[in-house]
Amino acid sequence: MRASAIAHVLNAEVITCQELADDLEIITACGSDMMSDVIAFVKDRVALLTGLTNPQVIRTAELMDIRLIIFVRGKKPSSEMIQMAKEQSIMLMSTQDSMFIACGKLYQAGIMGDIAYQAR
Amino acid sequence: MLIEYIIPRMDFSAAGKASTDMKRRLTQLGLPVALIKRIAIAMYEAEMNVAIHGDGGKAEVEILEDCISTRFTDKGPGIADIELAMQEGFSTASEEIRNMGFGAGMGLPNMKRNADELIIQSEPGRGTTVIMRFKLQTGEL
């Protein structure tokens, strides 16, 4: 699913890298506030849904080659995070939906997540 | 080539800079993507441990012909029971740290999973040294 479609499904505000929205293809998603879990289990072309807003979220995304981060519950990243994300071409979005609802909507829209959360 | 990074204690703005910088450097060197990811992940976890548990310290990375060797040293409280600390889910992180997204107890297991060799030297009150090595195949560098 394209990032632009994800923004539509979640009625999300795109904060950075709007220009990537039609090209960025997301295969699956991971919803977590624990960055070490994200690091342990995430595979490629994943969207990260999180309620956490600190610079480590962007660092984790950079390490894991995550290109899309969706902040839930209307949370907004700091200007430092926005700057870091722009430098790394990481798309940031914010939705008013809770984690549960946002994950549910994406699942219903066809992102099944079967390859994202898989212990090695 | 030896690269050294200072890791400040509890500085969540700076923590992770060493591993992301190394990821960029290794990408420039043209190493395989999967190998770079393993190194970056393992380094990140070690770096966060030094910042969170170790009272700050340093990271040294040596790029050798047959491997990439990393050493993390801190003068923090040390690890009382290394075997216990290696268990997935075990963490001594405070509630405050957990609220920041850390302390899942996956740090050391993530390091073990990603490094070809992991050596932990620690004694209570005497700090911790973590050495991780990543093998390079001939011609990779």
GROMACS .gro file of C-alpha atoms in nm:
model
  261
    1MET     CA    1   0.000   0.000   0.000
    2ARG     CA    2   0.131   0.345  -0.087
    3ALA     CA    3   0.204   0.595   0.188
    4SER     CA    4  -0.051   0.833   0.034
    5ALA     CA    5  -0.323   0.567   0.074
    6ILE     CA    6  -0.216   0.510   0.434
    7ALA     CA    7  -0.249   0.883   0.507
    8HIS     CA    8  -0.599   0.868   0.357
    9VAL     CA    9  -0.707   0.561   0.558
   10LEU     CA   10  -0.587   0.716   0.884
   11ASN     CA   11  -0.694   1.069   0.795
   12ALA     CA   12  -0.338   1.157   0.889
   13GLU     CA   13  -0.155   1.484   0.859
   14VAL     CA   14   0.169   1.445   0.663
   15ILE     CA   15   0.448   1.628   0.845
   16THR     CA   16   0.757   1.552   0.634
   17CYS     CA   17   0.844   1.419   0.290
   18GLN     CA   18   0.503   1.463   0.129
   19GLU     CA   19   0.683   1.420  -0.203
   20LEU     CA   20   0.746   1.052  -0.121
   21ALA     CA   21   0.379   0.972  -0.061
   22ASP     CA   22   0.301   0.829  -0.403
   23ASP     CA   23   0.623   0.630  -0.440
   24LEU     CA   24   0.672   0.486  -0.095
   25GLU     CA   25   0.533   0.132  -0.093
   26ILE     CA   26   0.461  -0.018   0.248
   27ILE     CA   27   0.429  -0.395   0.280
   28THR     CA   28   0.349  -0.422   0.645
   29ALA     CA   29   0.342  -0.235   0.973
   30CYS     CA   30   0.460  -0.251   1.330
   31GLY     CA   31   0.285  -0.081   1.622
   32SER     CA   32   0.509  -0.037   1.924
   33ASP     CA   33   0.635   0.206   2.184
   34MET     CA   34   0.930  -0.018   2.266
   35MET     CA   35   1.215   0.063   2.031
   36SER     CA   36   1.416  -0.245   2.125
   37ASP     CA   37   1.123  -0.462   2.017
   38VAL     CA   38   1.111  -0.276   1.688
   39ILE     CA   39   1.482  -0.341   1.644
   40ALA     CA   40   1.444  -0.707   1.733
   41PHE     CA   41   1.159  -0.794   1.500
   42VAL     CA   42   1.106  -0.548   1.217
   43LYS     CA   43   1.175  -0.646   0.858
   44ASP     CA   44   1.190  -0.433   0.545
   45ARG     CA   45   0.939  -0.184   0.405
   46VAL     CA   46   0.759  -0.143   0.732
   47ALA     CA   47   0.556   0.149   0.860
   48LEU     CA   48   0.611   0.217   1.228
   49LEU     CA   49   0.313   0.326   1.436
   50THR     CA   50   0.407   0.469   1.773
   51GLY     CA   51   0.289   0.697   2.051
   52LEU     CA   52   0.646   0.779   2.142
   53THR     CA   53   0.788   1.116   2.041
   54ASN     CA   54   1.157   1.135   2.114
   55PRO     CA   55   1.459   1.147   1.880
   56GLN     CA   56   1.526   0.778   1.939
   57VAL     CA   57   1.221   0.695   1.728
   58ILE     CA   58   1.388   0.858   1.428
   59ARG     CA   59   1.722   0.692   1.511
   60THR     CA   60   1.551   0.354   1.530
   61ALA     CA   61   1.385   0.417   1.194
   62GLU     CA   62   1.716   0.515   1.041
   63LEU     CA   63   1.884   0.201   1.172
   64MET     CA   64   1.606  -0.026   1.052
   65ASP     CA   65   1.554   0.146   0.714
   66ILE     CA   66   1.198   0.237   0.815
   67ARG     CA   67   1.076   0.508   0.578
   68LEU     CA   68   0.738   0.588   0.734
   69ILE     CA   69   0.653   0.671   1.095
   70ILE     CA   70   0.293   0.733   1.201
   71PHE     CA   71   0.237   0.903   1.537
   72VAL     CA   72  -0.089   0.798   1.697
   73ARG     CA   73  -0.325   0.976   1.940
   74GLY     CA   74  -0.257   1.308   1.768
   75LYS     CA   75   0.101   1.320   1.890
   76LYS     CA   76   0.338   1.555   1.710
   77PRO     CA   77   0.714   1.519   1.670
   78SER     CA   78   0.949   1.792   1.795
   79SER     CA   79   1.127   2.026   1.553
   80GLU     CA   80   1.449   1.832   1.622
   81MET     CA   81   1.278   1.509   1.515
   82ILE     CA   82   1.134   1.673   1.205
   83GLN     CA   83   1.479   1.798   1.107
   84MET     CA   84   1.634   1.452   1.160
   85ALA     CA   85   1.358   1.288   0.956
   86LYS     CA   86   1.400   1.532   0.667
   87GLU     CA   87   1.774   1.466   0.656
   88GLN     CA   88   1.710   1.093   0.628
   89SER     CA   89   1.407   1.118   0.396
   90ILE     CA   90   1.182   0.956   0.653
   91MET     CA   91   0.816   1.036   0.612
   92LEU     CA   92   0.631   1.142   0.927
   93MET     CA   93   0.254   1.144   0.974
   94SER     CA   94   0.025   1.211   1.265
   95THR     CA   95  -0.321   1.063   1.313
   96GLN     CA   96  -0.581   1.134   1.581
   97ASP     CA   97  -0.659   0.761   1.599
   98SER     CA   98  -0.539   0.553   1.893
   99MET     CA   99  -0.279   0.282   1.834
  100PHE     CA  100  -0.546   0.011   1.836
  101ILE     CA  101  -0.777   0.189   1.595
  102ALA     CA  102  -0.495   0.294   1.360
  103CYS     CA  103  -0.357  -0.061   1.344
  104GLY     CA  104  -0.710  -0.196   1.293
  105LYS     CA  105  -0.782   0.042   1.007
  106LEU     CA  106  -0.458  -0.049   0.830
  107TYR     CA  107  -0.521  -0.419   0.880
  108GLN     CA  108  -0.871  -0.383   0.739
  109ALA     CA  109  -0.729  -0.191   0.445
  110GLY     CA  110  -0.509  -0.489   0.359
  111ILE     CA  111  -0.185  -0.450   0.552
  112MET     CA  112  -0.174  -0.787   0.720
  113GLY     CA  113   0.166  -0.769   0.883
  114ASP     CA  114   0.259  -1.132   0.838
  115ILE     CA  115   0.625  -1.072   0.766
  116ALA     CA  116   0.691  -0.785   1.005
  117TYR     CA  117   0.662  -0.944   1.341
  118GLN     CA  118   0.853  -1.263   1.309
  119ALA     CA  119   1.115  -1.383   1.550
  120ARG     CA  120   1.435  -1.480   1.379
  121MET     CA  121   4.128   0.255   1.091
  122LEU     CA  122   4.015   0.331   1.447
  123ILE     CA  123   3.713   0.549   1.513
  124GLU     CA  124   3.624   0.665   1.861
  125TYR     CA  125   3.296   0.803   1.990
  126ILE     CA  126   3.220   0.956   2.328
  127ILE     CA  127   2.883   0.842   2.465
  128PRO     CA  128   2.738   1.093   2.716
  129ARG     CA  129   2.528   0.962   3.002
  130MET     CA  130   2.151   0.984   2.974
  131ASP     CA  131   2.165   1.219   2.677
  132PHE     CA  132   1.878   1.100   2.464
  133SER     CA  133   1.943   1.357   2.197
  134ALA     CA  134   2.298   1.232   2.141
  135ALA     CA  135   2.248   0.860   2.212
  136GLY     CA  136   2.249   0.661   1.891
  137LYS     CA  137   2.475   0.903   1.707
  138ALA     CA  138   2.771   0.663   1.706
  139SER     CA  139   2.573   0.379   1.550
  140THR     CA  140   2.397   0.593   1.291
  141ASP     CA  141   2.728   0.761   1.199
  142MET     CA  142   2.889   0.418   1.164
  143LYS     CA  143   2.600   0.296   0.950
  144ARG     CA  144   2.662   0.586   0.709
  145ARG     CA  145   3.038   0.525   0.703
  146LEU     CA  146   2.998   0.153   0.634
  147THR     CA  147   2.743   0.228   0.362
  148GLN     CA  148   3.003   0.455   0.199
  149LEU     CA  149   3.257   0.171   0.218
  150GLY     CA  150   3.011  -0.042   0.020
  151LEU     CA  151   2.970  -0.330   0.266
  152PRO     CA  152   2.668  -0.561   0.219
  153VAL     CA  153   2.344  -0.406   0.344
  154ALA     CA  154   2.255  -0.699   0.573
  155LEU     CA  155   2.597  -0.684   0.741
  156ILE     CA  156   2.573  -0.307   0.792
  157LYS     CA  157   2.232  -0.349   0.952
  158ARG     CA  158   2.360  -0.615   1.191
  159ILE     CA  159   2.650  -0.392   1.295
  160ALA     CA  160   2.431  -0.081   1.333
  161ILE     CA  161   2.168  -0.263   1.541
  162ALA     CA  162   2.420  -0.426   1.773
  163MET     CA  163   2.612  -0.101   1.815
  164TYR     CA  164   2.294   0.093   1.884
  165GLU     CA  165   2.190  -0.141   2.163
  166ALA     CA  166   2.540  -0.128   2.316
  167GLU     CA  167   2.545   0.249   2.284
  168MET     CA  168   2.208   0.285   2.456
  169ASN     CA  169   2.326   0.058   2.737
  170VAL     CA  170   2.634   0.274   2.795
  171ALA     CA  171   2.419   0.589   2.798
  172ILE     CA  172   2.141   0.446   3.016
  173HIS     CA  173   2.311   0.197   3.248
  174GLY     CA  174   2.681   0.274   3.222
  175ASP     CA  175   2.692   0.639   3.325
  176GLY     CA  176   2.829   0.721   2.981
  177GLY     CA  177   3.152   0.597   2.828
  178LYS     CA  178   3.299   0.543   2.487
  179ALA     CA  179   3.280   0.331   2.175
  180GLU     CA  180   3.581   0.233   1.968
  181VAL     CA  181   3.539   0.079   1.625
  182GLU     CA  182   3.823  -0.077   1.436
  183ILE     CA  183   3.790  -0.168   1.071
  184LEU     CA  184   4.028  -0.455   1.008
  185GLU     CA  185   4.092  -0.673   0.707
  186ASP     CA  186   3.891  -0.971   0.828
  187CYS     CA  187   3.648  -0.813   1.072
  188ILE     CA  188   3.493  -0.504   1.222
  189SER     CA  189   3.569  -0.494   1.589
  190THR     CA  190   3.378  -0.275   1.833
  191ARG     CA  191   3.450  -0.209   2.199
  192PHE     CA  192   3.217  -0.027   2.439
  193THR     CA  193   3.353   0.072   2.777
  194ASP     CA  194   3.189   0.240   3.071
  195LYS     CA  195   3.267   0.299   3.436
  196GLY     CA  196   2.910   0.237   3.550
  197PRO     CA  197   2.781   0.001   3.817
  198GLY     CA  198   2.863  -0.315   3.619
  199ILE     CA  199   2.649  -0.624   3.564
  200ALA     CA  200   2.603  -0.853   3.866
  201ASP     CA  201   2.469  -1.155   3.678
  202ILE     CA  202   2.557  -1.157   3.309
  203GLU     CA  203   2.365  -1.478   3.238
  204LEU     CA  204   2.047  -1.325   3.381
  205ALA     CA  205   2.104  -1.000   3.191
  206MET     CA  206   2.126  -1.200   2.866
  207GLN     CA  207   1.770  -1.332   2.905
  208GLU     CA  208   1.512  -1.179   2.676
  209GLY     CA  209   1.282  -0.949   2.871
  210PHE     CA  210   1.512  -0.903   3.168
  211SER     CA  211   1.578  -0.536   3.237
  212THR     CA  212   1.682  -0.316   3.527
  213ALA     CA  213   1.575   0.003   3.348
  214SER     CA  214   1.373   0.255   3.550
  215GLU     CA  215   1.011   0.343   3.481
  216GLU     CA  216   1.130   0.673   3.333
  217ILE     CA  217   1.353   0.492   3.083
  218ARG     CA  218   1.073   0.250   2.994
  219ASN     CA  219   0.845   0.544   2.923
  220MET     CA  220   1.101   0.658   2.668
  221GLY     CA  221   1.073   0.329   2.478
  222PHE     CA  222   1.366   0.142   2.626
  223GLY     CA  223   1.409  -0.128   2.886
  224ALA     CA  224   1.232  -0.403   2.691
  225GLY     CA  225   1.510  -0.637   2.794
  226MET     CA  226   1.604  -0.696   2.432
  227GLY     CA  227   1.935  -0.507   2.425
  228LEU     CA  228   2.183  -0.781   2.506
  229PRO     CA  229   1.983  -1.049   2.317
  230ASN     CA  230   1.978  -0.818   2.014
  231MET     CA  231   2.355  -0.778   2.037
  232LYS     CA  232   2.410  -1.152   2.064
  233ARG     CA  233   2.181  -1.218   1.770
  234ASN     CA  234   2.358  -0.972   1.543
  235ALA     CA  235   2.726  -1.000   1.633
  236ASP     CA  236   2.946  -1.290   1.524
  237GLU     CA  237   3.124  -1.270   1.856
  238LEU     CA  238   3.014  -1.105   2.181
  239ILE     CA  239   3.234  -1.073   2.487
  240ILE     CA  240   3.109  -0.907   2.804
  241GLN     CA  241   3.351  -0.826   3.084
  242SER     CA  242   3.194  -0.681   3.393
  243GLU     CA  243   3.213  -0.674   3.769
  244PRO     CA  244   2.984  -0.488   4.007
  245GLY     CA  245   3.132  -0.147   4.080
  246ARG     CA  246   3.400  -0.176   3.813
  247GLY     CA  247   3.216  -0.091   3.493
  248THR     CA  248   3.149  -0.294   3.184
  249THR     CA  249   3.335  -0.365   2.862
  250VAL     CA  250   3.148  -0.512   2.568
  251ILE     CA  251   3.338  -0.634   2.264
  252MET     CA  252   3.154  -0.730   1.947
  253ARG     CA  253   3.313  -0.858   1.631
  254PHE     CA  254   3.161  -0.888   1.285
  255LYS     CA  255   3.336  -1.109   1.032
  256LEU     CA  256   3.418  -0.981   0.687
  257GLN     CA  257   3.440  -1.216   0.391
  258THR     CA  258   3.747  -1.183   0.167
  259GLY     CA  259   3.702  -0.892  -0.071
  260GLU     CA  260   3.408  -0.739   0.112
  261LEU     CA  261   3.602  -0.431   0.210
   0.00000   0.00000   0.00000
